[in-house]
Amino acid sequence: MKKRFLASLLTVVTTMALFVGCKNTTSTTEEIIIEVNEPVSIELWHYLTGSQGEVLQSIIDDFNSTNGKGITVTAVNQGNITDLNKKVVAAAQSNSLPAIINIYPDLATGLIQDGKIIDLTPYINNDKIGMKDEINNDFIKTFIDEVSQWNDGSIYGIPLTKSTEVLYVNETLLGTLGYTMNDLNNLTMEKLTEICKKSKEELDIPGFGFDSGSNAFISTLKMDGKDFIELDGTINVDNEWVKEFMQYYKDNTEKGYFRTPGEDTYLSGPFSNEKLLMYQGSTAGASHIQTNGAFVLGISEVPKFEAKSKAVIQQGASLFVTNDTTAQQKYAAYEFIKYATNTENTAQFAVATGYLPVRYSAEETITMKNVLNNTESIYGKVYPVAKEELNYAYYTPAINNAQSARNIIQEKYESYVNGGISDIETFIKDTTSQVETSIQRQ
């Protein structure tokens, strides 16, 4: 009776969920609804605050007033990302998840395994409401790869709040040392250290720092082709490359050539105060840099070690549709996600928040062109560099409790390079043991 009743109100289709992308093709058959004939209300849980939350709300308001389908989306801020994760887990346990959640892939992993997040491929591939060509040809490939890493043939989320890292440079101070931004092209860690030595000797300030110790470790490991934690649970900490680069970072930190954030928490503060020449940090944090007219800000690609591969992390949350909802709500959620990530909206969202657009076509919008043509815009400097880096950006495998594991390596990295952990064997032993415990915890 229920199916006959729904069919009288809604258009129901059976669609073959064909894979969108480059992996092996699989097919599943799933019933989806592609039209609603009565009002539908859904919630979106997120962690965005301030201006970021405001631009999301403006996109929601526009969707609610223009979708013409009777769909109403309500955004609910659940605190910071840690708060959101806790509330999502609790809601999943009580079968009360909202229609859309803006979460990181590591949390999505367990929810997918428990059947709490749906495969969006049937919607994406549908002839009437789909966006298969856009996924294949317009969305940034590495972002889509990340949300389709669980099963061949399935896309579980659509990217929204995405970022990578760049090298922020005090171009004015760099010039006083006899270097130009051109000297930072294809920058190696060895060349960087040469500049940092000069910075310490002539300016009495450290030359470089990683804003994120966990990203420093994970990305440097990736330069050698290794993931910090593989999908099968293998932990890559005990190897010669880790011993080599950790000693390199420790030596240069002890000499004062490099530094960690320490009590500053983030390096944008000392960098803005000209107490640091360069740092590697998130594109989403560019707005925290304040030059106050005292220096020219330069942006460059991140460094790599000689004889190693380029590696820069891309990270951030995506939008996922949950299973604790009706068929109508699932369809409504998909329609909103499609709208929120269209070319114009991803451009507006990126420019207003500092995140990266999730489509290549965003660059052709007036919104993006105005920013890119503005020589005073920090985002206008950051985006072209970040765009180039996305050609070799990687994402971390979405293993259980990945954030907890990242917190461990963050603490161990900073402790080792600053002398809190005296020897590399202790670093390896303690890190491996704690990470093993973390990823095994349910």
Tab-separated table of C-alpha atoms in Angstrom:
chain	number	residue	atom	x	y	z
A	1	MET	CA	0.000	0.000	0.000
A	2	LYS	CA	2.767	2.407	0.905
A	3	LYS	CA	4.496	2.020	-2.481
A	4	ARG	CA	1.212	2.465	-4.358
A	5	PHE	CA	0.446	5.590	-2.333
A	6	LEU	CA	3.860	7.115	-3.004
A	7	ALA	CA	3.577	6.300	-6.679
A	8	SER	CA	0.319	8.221	-6.889
A	9	LEU	CA	2.016	11.338	-5.531
A	10	LEU	CA	5.503	11.063	-6.861
A	11	THR	CA	7.425	9.984	-9.881
A	12	VAL	CA	9.407	6.886	-9.007
A	13	VAL	CA	12.151	5.563	-11.197
A	14	THR	CA	14.371	2.543	-11.064
A	15	THR	CA	17.800	3.551	-12.166
A	16	MET	CA	20.979	1.668	-12.836
A	17	ALA	CA	23.662	3.217	-10.648
A	18	LEU	CA	26.487	3.274	-13.167
A	19	PHE	CA	29.839	4.481	-12.003
A	20	VAL	CA	30.845	8.047	-12.699
A	21	GLY	CA	34.614	8.254	-12.924
A	22	CYS	CA	37.676	6.189	-13.657
A	23	LYS	CA	37.430	3.069	-11.496
A	24	ASN	CA	35.953	-0.271	-12.487
A	25	THR	CA	32.288	-0.106	-13.433
A	26	THR	CA	29.784	-1.674	-11.090
A	27	SER	CA	26.036	-1.505	-11.168
A	28	THR	CA	23.346	-1.625	-8.547
A	29	THR	CA	19.623	-1.136	-8.855
A	30	GLU	CA	17.960	1.284	-6.501
A	31	GLU	CA	14.566	2.950	-6.450
A	32	ILE	CA	14.731	6.714	-6.187
A	33	ILE	CA	12.184	9.501	-6.302
A	34	ILE	CA	12.859	12.340	-8.729
A	35	GLU	CA	9.870	14.597	-8.134
A	36	VAL	CA	7.768	15.809	-5.203
A	37	ASN	CA	4.203	17.057	-5.362
A	38	GLU	CA	3.862	18.309	-1.806
A	39	PRO	CA	6.018	20.466	0.496
A	40	VAL	CA	9.123	18.833	1.951
A	41	SER	CA	11.258	20.175	4.800
A	42	ILE	CA	14.807	19.049	5.546
A	43	GLU	CA	17.669	20.031	7.842
A	44	LEU	CA	21.363	20.531	7.104
A	45	TRP	CA	23.797	20.194	10.002
A	46	HIS	CA	27.087	22.087	9.651
A	47	TYR	CA	29.942	23.706	11.595
A	48	LEU	CA	30.303	27.035	9.751
A	49	THR	CA	30.222	30.246	11.782
A	50	GLY	CA	30.475	33.974	11.159
A	51	SER	CA	30.699	35.065	7.539
A	52	GLN	CA	31.043	31.441	6.413
A	53	GLY	CA	27.732	30.539	8.019
A	54	GLU	CA	26.162	33.676	6.577
A	55	VAL	CA	27.063	32.868	2.970
A	56	LEU	CA	25.751	29.320	3.406
A	57	GLN	CA	22.508	30.752	4.764
A	58	SER	CA	22.206	33.123	1.796
A	59	ILE	CA	22.510	30.169	-0.603
A	60	ILE	CA	19.854	28.320	1.389
A	61	ASP	CA	17.539	31.344	1.354
A	62	ASP	CA	17.896	31.656	-2.415
A	63	PHE	CA	17.188	27.960	-2.884
A	64	ASN	CA	14.134	28.029	-0.636
A	65	SER	CA	12.634	30.968	-2.517
A	66	THR	CA	13.400	29.783	-6.054
A	67	ASN	CA	13.357	25.973	-6.225
A	68	GLY	CA	9.656	25.878	-7.114
A	69	LYS	CA	9.290	22.369	-5.702
A	70	GLY	CA	8.089	23.191	-2.206
A	71	ILE	CA	11.430	22.189	-0.687
A	72	THR	CA	12.522	24.059	2.441
A	73	VAL	CA	16.029	23.668	3.853
A	74	THR	CA	16.894	24.732	7.389
A	75	ALA	CA	20.540	25.073	8.381
A	76	VAL	CA	21.502	24.107	11.926
A	77	ASN	CA	24.933	25.034	13.242
A	78	GLN	CA	26.087	22.345	15.656
A	79	GLY	CA	29.170	24.102	17.006
A	80	ASN	CA	32.696	23.388	15.822
A	81	ILE	CA	33.635	20.309	13.831
A	82	THR	CA	34.230	18.263	16.996
A	83	ASP	CA	30.814	19.215	18.366
A	84	LEU	CA	29.183	18.390	15.037
A	85	ASN	CA	30.864	14.989	14.886
A	86	LYS	CA	29.653	14.073	18.379
A	87	LYS	CA	26.080	15.093	17.572
A	88	VAL	CA	26.143	13.197	14.275
A	89	VAL	CA	27.323	10.029	16.026
A	90	ALA	CA	24.633	10.384	18.703
A	91	ALA	CA	21.930	11.014	16.100
A	92	ALA	CA	23.083	8.021	14.065
A	93	GLN	CA	22.754	5.803	17.121
A	94	SER	CA	19.202	7.011	17.705
A	95	ASN	CA	18.216	6.907	14.000
A	96	SER	CA	17.555	10.648	14.005
A	97	LEU	CA	20.067	12.073	11.548
A	98	PRO	CA	19.003	15.103	9.479
A	99	ALA	CA	18.773	14.836	5.703
A	100	ILE	CA	22.180	16.480	5.053
A	101	ILE	CA	25.376	16.491	7.099
A	102	ASN	CA	28.520	18.501	6.299
A	103	ILE	CA	31.252	16.185	7.603
A	104	TYR	CA	34.746	14.903	6.873
A	105	PRO	CA	35.280	11.571	5.099
A	106	ASP	CA	36.685	9.777	8.157
A	107	LEU	CA	33.381	10.145	10.004
A	108	ALA	CA	31.495	9.229	6.848
A	109	THR	CA	33.363	5.907	6.706
A	110	GLY	CA	31.629	4.412	9.729
A	111	LEU	CA	28.260	5.862	8.721
A	112	ILE	CA	28.554	4.323	5.255
A	113	GLN	CA	29.470	0.964	6.763
A	114	ASP	CA	26.397	1.191	9.000
A	115	GLY	CA	24.115	2.112	6.091
A	116	LYS	CA	23.507	5.617	7.436
A	117	ILE	CA	24.688	7.496	4.320
A	118	ILE	CA	23.246	6.848	0.878
A	119	ASP	CA	24.986	6.384	-2.450
A	120	LEU	CA	24.231	9.449	-4.591
A	121	THR	CA	25.155	7.774	-7.877
A	122	PRO	CA	21.561	6.876	-8.842
A	123	TYR	CA	20.646	10.566	-8.616
A	124	ILE	CA	23.826	11.754	-10.332
A	125	ASN	CA	23.325	9.380	-13.276
A	126	ASN	CA	19.585	9.942	-13.695
A	127	ASP	CA	18.635	11.339	-17.115
A	128	LYS	CA	16.186	13.864	-15.661
A	129	ILE	CA	17.863	15.215	-12.522
A	130	GLY	CA	21.445	13.991	-12.856
A	131	MET	CA	24.765	15.761	-13.243
A	132	LYS	CA	26.986	12.965	-14.519
A	133	ASP	CA	28.756	15.097	-17.126
A	134	GLU	CA	29.410	17.839	-14.579
A	135	ILE	CA	30.853	15.369	-12.083
A	136	ASN	CA	33.132	13.927	-14.760
A	137	ASN	CA	34.195	17.134	-16.468
A	138	ASP	CA	33.675	20.132	-14.178
A	139	PHE	CA	34.029	19.119	-10.538
A	140	ILE	CA	37.647	19.038	-9.370
A	141	LYS	CA	38.719	15.446	-9.785
A	142	THR	CA	40.624	14.968	-6.545
A	143	PHE	CA	37.603	16.227	-4.581
A	144	ILE	CA	35.322	13.675	-6.271
A	145	ASP	CA	37.879	10.897	-5.869
A	146	GLU	CA	37.833	11.501	-2.127
A	147	VAL	CA	34.057	11.052	-1.799
A	148	SER	CA	34.072	7.935	-3.989
A	149	GLN	CA	36.915	6.086	-2.250
A	150	TRP	CA	34.768	3.553	-0.379
A	151	ASN	CA	33.230	1.398	-3.107
A	152	ASP	CA	33.897	1.181	-6.831
A	153	GLY	CA	30.928	2.705	-8.611
A	154	SER	CA	29.619	4.828	-5.741
A	155	ILE	CA	29.755	8.526	-4.962
A	156	TYR	CA	28.601	9.192	-1.410
A	157	GLY	CA	29.079	12.933	-1.057
A	158	ILE	CA	29.503	16.196	-2.926
A	159	PRO	CA	32.401	18.493	-1.897
A	160	LEU	CA	31.692	21.886	-0.352
A	161	THR	CA	34.239	23.214	2.169
A	162	LYS	CA	37.557	22.320	0.546
A	163	SER	CA	41.063	23.656	0.964
A	164	THR	CA	44.719	22.867	0.388
A	165	GLU	CA	47.970	24.418	1.614
A	166	VAL	CA	50.226	27.071	0.077
A	167	LEU	CA	53.450	28.795	1.051
A	168	TYR	CA	52.810	32.280	2.469
A	169	VAL	CA	55.823	34.558	1.965
A	170	ASN	CA	56.830	37.989	3.238
A	171	GLU	CA	57.996	39.127	-0.175
A	172	THR	CA	59.449	42.350	1.195
A	173	LEU	CA	61.723	40.620	3.717
A	174	LEU	CA	62.589	37.987	1.141
A	175	GLY	CA	63.907	40.781	-1.071
A	176	THR	CA	66.139	42.141	1.675
A	177	LEU	CA	67.818	38.723	1.766
A	178	GLY	CA	68.577	38.930	-1.941
A	179	TYR	CA	65.848	36.607	-3.202
A	180	THR	CA	62.746	37.078	-5.353
A	181	MET	CA	59.552	35.064	-5.668
A	182	ASN	CA	61.010	33.500	-8.819
A	183	ASP	CA	63.636	31.863	-6.610
A	184	LEU	CA	60.799	29.939	-4.964
A	185	ASN	CA	59.627	28.286	-8.186
A	186	ASN	CA	59.907	24.485	-7.867
A	187	LEU	CA	61.175	25.103	-4.360
A	188	THR	CA	63.015	22.276	-2.643
A	189	MET	CA	63.257	21.869	1.103
A	190	GLU	CA	67.014	22.129	0.756
A	191	LYS	CA	66.759	25.518	-1.008
A	192	LEU	CA	64.192	26.638	1.551
A	193	THR	CA	66.598	25.795	4.362
A	194	GLU	CA	69.324	27.867	2.704
A	195	ILE	CA	66.968	30.856	2.726
A	196	CYS	CA	65.928	30.145	6.322
A	197	LYS	CA	69.549	30.082	7.470
A	198	LYS	CA	70.041	33.520	5.968
A	199	SER	CA	66.797	34.735	7.555
A	200	LYS	CA	67.982	33.679	11.000
A	201	GLU	CA	71.457	35.130	10.539
A	202	GLU	CA	70.485	38.467	8.960
A	203	LEU	CA	66.959	39.136	10.261
A	204	ASP	CA	67.097	37.105	13.478
A	205	ILE	CA	63.762	35.454	12.690
A	206	PRO	CA	62.919	31.874	11.713
A	207	GLY	CA	62.525	31.389	8.003
A	208	PHE	CA	59.799	28.766	7.888
A	209	GLY	CA	57.178	26.799	9.750
A	210	PHE	CA	54.357	24.344	9.149
A	211	ASP	CA	51.051	25.655	10.483
A	212	SER	CA	49.943	22.040	10.936
A	213	GLY	CA	52.393	19.523	12.353
A	214	SER	CA	50.156	16.640	11.345
A	215	ASN	CA	50.070	17.852	7.744
A	216	ALA	CA	53.845	18.343	7.857
A	217	PHE	CA	54.332	14.700	8.794
A	218	ILE	CA	51.629	13.241	6.536
A	219	SER	CA	52.601	15.281	3.457
A	220	THR	CA	56.332	14.658	3.815
A	221	LEU	CA	55.622	10.944	4.150
A	222	LYS	CA	53.474	11.168	1.009
A	223	MET	CA	56.445	12.634	-0.904
A	224	ASP	CA	57.868	9.120	-0.661
A	225	GLY	CA	54.589	7.572	-1.848
A	226	LYS	CA	53.390	6.409	1.567
A	227	ASP	CA	50.117	7.109	3.362
A	228	PHE	CA	50.258	7.737	7.109
A	229	ILE	CA	47.535	5.121	7.596
A	230	GLU	CA	46.376	2.898	4.766
A	231	LEU	CA	42.793	1.712	4.315
A	232	ASP	CA	43.738	-1.736	5.630
A	233	GLY	CA	45.012	-0.168	8.861
A	234	THR	CA	48.736	-0.309	8.064
A	235	ILE	CA	50.562	2.488	9.921
A	236	ASN	CA	53.613	3.858	8.110
A	237	VAL	CA	55.694	5.423	10.852
A	238	ASP	CA	58.556	2.966	11.304
A	239	ASN	CA	60.681	3.449	8.180
A	240	GLU	CA	63.930	5.083	7.105
A	241	TRP	CA	62.247	8.035	5.385
A	242	VAL	CA	60.430	9.018	8.588
A	243	LYS	CA	63.699	8.839	10.510
A	244	GLU	CA	65.426	10.993	7.900
A	245	PHE	CA	62.902	13.794	7.519
A	246	MET	CA	61.992	13.995	11.203
A	247	GLN	CA	65.668	14.453	12.054
A	248	TYR	CA	65.906	17.119	9.337
A	249	TYR	CA	62.972	19.058	10.788
A	250	LYS	CA	64.304	18.679	14.330
A	251	ASP	CA	67.793	19.889	13.426
A	252	ASN	CA	66.492	22.984	11.648
A	253	THR	CA	64.056	23.782	14.442
A	254	GLU	CA	66.855	23.561	17.016
A	255	LYS	CA	68.980	25.934	14.891
A	256	GLY	CA	66.128	28.441	14.790
A	257	TYR	CA	65.714	28.163	11.031
A	258	PHE	CA	62.255	26.574	11.414
A	259	ARG	CA	59.624	26.973	14.114
A	260	THR	CA	56.313	25.453	15.189
A	261	PRO	CA	53.198	27.453	16.160
A	262	GLY	CA	53.589	26.686	19.868
A	263	GLU	CA	51.708	29.135	22.069
A	264	ASP	CA	50.737	31.192	19.009
A	265	THR	CA	48.500	28.271	17.943
A	266	TYR	CA	48.653	29.436	14.312
A	267	LEU	CA	51.568	30.949	12.398
A	268	SER	CA	49.479	33.659	10.726
A	269	GLY	CA	50.024	35.794	13.853
A	270	PRO	CA	53.840	35.872	13.959
A	271	PHE	CA	53.899	36.013	10.161
A	272	SER	CA	51.655	39.097	10.159
A	273	ASN	CA	53.934	40.659	12.792
A	274	GLU	CA	57.003	39.963	10.608
A	275	LYS	CA	58.459	37.506	13.110
A	276	LEU	CA	58.480	34.727	10.511
A	277	LEU	CA	59.580	34.863	6.876
A	278	MET	CA	57.412	32.094	5.391
A	279	TYR	CA	54.978	29.410	6.461
A	280	GLN	CA	52.993	26.581	4.928
A	281	GLY	CA	49.325	26.866	5.836
A	282	SER	CA	45.760	26.318	4.719
A	283	THR	CA	44.239	28.343	1.909
A	284	ALA	CA	41.175	28.670	4.146
A	285	GLY	CA	43.261	30.612	6.677
A	286	ALA	CA	44.481	33.331	4.319
A	287	SER	CA	42.039	35.889	5.707
A	288	HIS	CA	43.834	35.758	9.075
A	289	ILE	CA	46.952	37.349	7.561
A	290	GLN	CA	47.145	41.084	8.219
A	291	THR	CA	49.924	42.910	6.367
A	292	ASN	CA	48.669	46.359	7.459
A	293	GLY	CA	50.587	47.795	4.526
A	294	ALA	CA	53.913	46.869	6.134
A	295	PHE	CA	54.936	44.250	3.592
A	296	VAL	CA	53.969	42.629	0.317
A	297	LEU	CA	52.408	39.188	0.625
A	298	GLY	CA	53.630	36.558	-1.807
A	299	ILE	CA	52.136	33.111	-2.437
A	300	SER	CA	54.057	30.133	-3.758
A	301	GLU	CA	53.627	26.399	-4.101
A	302	VAL	CA	54.722	24.316	-1.130
A	303	PRO	CA	58.286	22.926	-1.033
A	304	LYS	CA	59.373	19.323	-1.458
A	305	PHE	CA	62.548	17.389	-0.770
A	306	GLU	CA	64.962	16.777	-3.631
A	307	ALA	CA	64.469	13.386	-5.329
A	308	LYS	CA	60.976	13.128	-3.832
A	309	SER	CA	57.557	13.739	-5.389
A	310	LYS	CA	55.418	16.821	-4.916
A	311	ALA	CA	52.698	16.329	-2.321
A	312	VAL	CA	50.174	18.730	-0.852
A	313	ILE	CA	47.104	17.743	1.103
A	314	GLN	CA	43.567	18.630	0.075
A	315	GLN	CA	41.055	18.389	2.855
A	316	GLY	CA	37.714	19.556	4.094
A	317	ALA	CA	34.135	18.467	4.541
A	318	SER	CA	31.560	17.381	1.990
A	319	LEU	CA	27.778	17.161	1.945
A	320	PHE	CA	26.305	13.717	2.585
A	321	VAL	CA	22.669	12.566	2.464
A	322	THR	CA	21.529	10.284	5.264
A	323	ASN	CA	19.271	7.255	5.376
A	324	ASP	CA	17.248	8.366	8.412
A	325	THR	CA	14.879	10.182	6.068
A	326	THR	CA	12.001	9.595	3.684
A	327	ALA	CA	12.430	9.092	-0.049
A	328	GLN	CA	11.063	12.591	-0.590
A	329	GLN	CA	13.607	14.092	1.791
A	330	LYS	CA	16.485	12.251	0.132
A	331	TYR	CA	15.477	13.656	-3.241
A	332	ALA	CA	15.051	17.138	-1.728
A	333	ALA	CA	18.512	16.883	-0.178
A	334	TYR	CA	20.057	15.968	-3.523
A	335	GLU	CA	18.345	18.902	-5.245
A	336	PHE	CA	19.705	21.312	-2.648
A	337	ILE	CA	23.241	19.924	-2.853
A	338	LYS	CA	23.138	20.203	-6.628
A	339	TYR	CA	22.054	23.840	-6.294
A	340	ALA	CA	24.545	24.744	-3.559
A	341	THR	CA	27.462	23.470	-5.631
A	342	ASN	CA	26.486	24.871	-9.017
A	343	THR	CA	29.005	27.076	-10.799
A	344	GLU	CA	27.820	30.434	-9.494
A	345	ASN	CA	27.197	29.293	-5.938
A	346	THR	CA	30.525	27.529	-5.526
A	347	ALA	CA	32.231	30.692	-6.788
A	348	GLN	CA	30.339	32.906	-4.348
A	349	PHE	CA	30.887	30.498	-1.474
A	350	ALA	CA	34.613	30.265	-2.184
A	351	VAL	CA	35.214	33.991	-2.449
A	352	ALA	CA	33.209	34.739	0.698
A	353	THR	CA	34.675	31.962	2.863
A	354	GLY	CA	38.220	31.457	1.619
A	355	TYR	CA	37.531	27.858	0.640
A	356	LEU	CA	38.267	26.634	-2.871
A	357	PRO	CA	35.531	26.379	-5.516
A	358	VAL	CA	34.644	22.766	-6.220
A	359	ARG	CA	34.171	23.315	-9.976
A	360	TYR	CA	36.675	24.407	-12.586
A	361	SER	CA	33.975	26.530	-14.258
A	362	ALA	CA	33.785	28.794	-11.200
A	363	GLU	CA	36.846	30.582	-12.537
A	364	GLU	CA	34.769	31.865	-15.470
A	365	THR	CA	32.179	33.607	-13.291
A	366	ILE	CA	32.133	37.360	-12.801
A	367	THR	CA	32.460	36.719	-9.071
A	368	MET	CA	35.788	34.931	-9.445
A	369	LYS	CA	37.092	37.155	-12.243
A	370	ASN	CA	36.583	40.268	-10.127
A	371	VAL	CA	38.628	38.758	-7.307
A	372	LEU	CA	41.367	37.381	-9.549
A	373	ASN	CA	41.744	40.766	-11.249
A	374	ASN	CA	42.006	42.585	-7.914
A	375	THR	CA	45.698	42.958	-7.117
A	376	GLU	CA	44.850	43.780	-3.486
A	377	SER	CA	42.906	40.561	-2.929
A	378	ILE	CA	44.697	37.878	-0.899
A	379	TYR	CA	42.302	35.276	-2.275
A	380	GLY	CA	43.155	36.467	-5.774
A	381	LYS	CA	46.793	35.602	-5.036
A	382	VAL	CA	46.049	32.309	-3.300
A	383	TYR	CA	43.665	30.741	-5.807
A	384	PRO	CA	45.963	30.505	-8.895
A	385	VAL	CA	48.650	28.797	-6.804
A	386	ALA	CA	46.169	26.440	-5.153
A	387	LYS	CA	44.667	25.593	-8.529
A	388	GLU	CA	48.084	24.528	-9.817
A	389	GLU	CA	48.733	22.466	-6.701
A	390	LEU	CA	45.493	20.530	-7.108
A	391	ASN	CA	47.163	18.758	-10.025
A	392	TYR	CA	49.260	16.838	-7.503
A	393	ALA	CA	47.166	17.146	-4.345
A	394	TYR	CA	46.323	13.995	-2.421
A	395	TYR	CA	43.677	13.045	0.127
A	396	THR	CA	44.173	10.815	3.127
A	397	PRO	CA	42.403	7.431	3.204
A	398	ALA	CA	39.201	7.735	5.228
A	399	ILE	CA	39.962	5.288	8.001
A	400	ASN	CA	38.099	4.962	11.298
A	401	ASN	CA	38.977	7.677	13.856
A	402	ALA	CA	41.347	9.396	11.439
A	403	GLN	CA	40.996	12.718	13.256
A	404	SER	CA	42.082	11.142	16.518
A	405	ALA	CA	45.107	9.663	14.742
A	406	ARG	CA	45.909	13.098	13.272
A	407	ASN	CA	45.765	14.628	16.748
A	408	ILE	CA	48.280	12.057	17.944
A	409	ILE	CA	50.769	12.690	15.144
A	410	GLN	CA	50.310	16.452	15.596
A	411	GLU	CA	51.327	16.208	19.254
A	412	LYS	CA	54.171	13.746	18.613
A	413	TYR	CA	55.562	15.764	15.700
A	414	GLU	CA	55.745	18.997	17.680
A	415	SER	CA	57.152	17.236	20.726
A	416	TYR	CA	59.917	15.565	18.732
A	417	VAL	CA	61.092	18.548	16.675
A	418	ASN	CA	61.091	20.754	19.789
A	419	GLY	CA	63.048	18.252	21.876
A	420	GLY	CA	60.256	16.948	24.095
A	421	ILE	CA	60.803	13.454	22.702
A	422	SER	CA	64.536	12.911	22.715
A	423	ASP	CA	65.017	10.016	20.301
A	424	ILE	CA	63.372	8.812	17.099
A	425	GLU	CA	62.783	5.256	18.325
A	426	THR	CA	60.631	6.555	21.172
A	427	PHE	CA	58.756	8.758	18.704
A	428	ILE	CA	58.088	5.765	16.440
A	429	LYS	CA	57.116	3.401	19.254
A	430	ASP	CA	54.777	5.815	21.062
A	431	THR	CA	53.161	7.109	17.876
A	432	THR	CA	52.523	3.647	16.456
A	433	SER	CA	51.084	2.319	19.712
A	434	GLN	CA	48.723	5.241	20.257
A	435	VAL	CA	47.568	5.375	16.641
A	436	GLU	CA	46.877	1.621	16.640
A	437	THR	CA	44.690	2.025	19.716
A	438	SER	CA	42.916	5.017	18.189
A	439	ILE	CA	41.938	3.472	14.859
A	440	GLN	CA	40.767	0.248	16.505
A	441	ARG	CA	38.419	2.107	18.852
A	442	GLN	CA	34.801	2.049	17.723
